[in-house]
């Protein structure tokens, strides 16, 4: 499985998400994480970014409400917890 993390430059939430991912994936050698910096609205739209950071599981954002438009913005207050990340990985497998 591939997880892609979409972030804007200097996103203040990146360190916390990185920490949560490190903990959630500590025993998961079957998961690859790719970090991608997004710098313009067009790339945000084509990548499926719904605020920074966006975590995609094989290209799908399980933490964004259906119908939320792409956004090159900060993802305030709704970063997934370590347990939510683990649960999403289990569902995606």
Coordinates of C-alpha atoms in Angstrom, one line a residue:
X1 CA 0.0 0.0 0.0
X2 CA 1.2 3.5 -0.7
X3 CA 0.3 6.5 1.4
X4 CA 0.8 9.9 -0.1
X5 CA 1.1 13.0 2.1
X6 CA 0.3 16.3 0.3
X7 CA 1.6 19.3 2.1
X8 CA 2.1 23.0 1.4
X9 CA 5.5 24.5 2.1
X10 CA 6.2 25.1 5.7
X11 CA 2.9 23.5 6.8
X12 CA 2.8 23.7 10.6
X13 CA 1.0 20.4 10.9
X14 CA 3.6 18.4 9.0
X15 CA 5.7 17.5 12.1
X16 CA 2.6 16.2 14.0
X17 CA 1.4 14.1 11.1
X18 CA 4.9 12.7 10.5
X19 CA 5.1 11.7 14.2
X20 CA 1.6 10.0 14.0
X21 CA 2.5 8.2 10.8
X22 CA 5.8 7.0 12.3
X23 CA 4.0 5.5 15.3
X24 CA 1.1 4.1 13.3
X25 CA 3.4 2.4 10.7
X26 CA 6.2 1.3 13.1
X27 CA 5.3 -2.4 12.5
X28 CA 4.0 -2.0 8.9
X29 CA 6.8 -2.8 6.3
X30 CA 4.1 -3.2 3.7
X31 CA 3.2 0.5 3.6
X32 CA 5.3 3.1 1.7
X33 CA 4.9 6.8 2.5
X34 CA 5.5 9.4 -0.2
X35 CA 5.7 13.1 0.7
X36 CA 4.7 15.6 -2.0
X37 CA 4.9 19.4 -1.6
X38 CA 2.0 21.2 -3.4
X39 CA 2.6 24.8 -4.3
X40 CA -0.3 25.8 -6.6
X41 CA -4.1 25.4 -6.8
X42 CA -3.9 23.4 -10.0
X43 CA -1.6 20.8 -8.5
X44 CA -3.8 20.7 -5.4
X45 CA -6.8 19.9 -7.6
X46 CA -5.1 17.2 -9.7
X47 CA -3.6 15.6 -6.6
X48 CA -6.8 15.5 -4.6
X49 CA -5.6 17.8 -1.8
X50 CA -8.2 18.9 0.7
X51 CA -6.0 21.1 2.9
X52 CA -2.5 20.6 4.2
X53 CA -1.7 18.0 5.1
X54 CA -3.8 15.6 3.1
X55 CA -3.2 11.9 3.6
X56 CA -4.1 9.7 0.6
X57 CA -4.4 5.9 0.9
X58 CA -3.8 4.6 -2.6
X59 CA -5.0 7.9 -4.0
X60 CA -8.1 8.3 -1.7
X61 CA -8.5 10.7 1.2
X62 CA -10.5 8.8 3.8
X63 CA -10.5 11.7 6.2
X64 CA -12.2 14.3 3.9
X65 CA -16.0 14.5 3.8
X66 CA -17.5 13.5 0.4
X67 CA -17.8 16.4 -2.0
X68 CA -15.2 18.6 -0.3
X69 CA -13.5 20.5 -3.1
X70 CA -9.8 20.5 -3.5
X71 CA -8.0 23.2 -1.6
X72 CA -4.6 24.7 -1.3
X73 CA -5.1 25.6 2.4
X74 CA -4.4 24.6 5.9
X75 CA -6.3 21.6 7.3
X76 CA -7.3 23.0 10.6
X77 CA -8.4 20.9 13.5
X78 CA -9.0 17.7 11.7
X79 CA -5.7 15.9 11.5
X80 CA -6.3 12.1 11.8
X81 CA -5.1 10.6 15.1
X82 CA -2.7 7.6 15.2
X83 CA -5.7 5.3 15.8
X84 CA -7.6 6.7 12.9
X85 CA -4.6 6.2 10.6
X86 CA -4.3 2.6 11.8
X87 CA -8.0 2.0 11.2
X88 CA -7.9 3.5 7.8
X89 CA -4.9 1.3 6.8
X90 CA -6.8 -1.8 8.0
X91 CA -9.9 -0.8 6.0
X92 CA -7.8 -0.1 2.9
X93 CA -6.1 -3.5 3.0

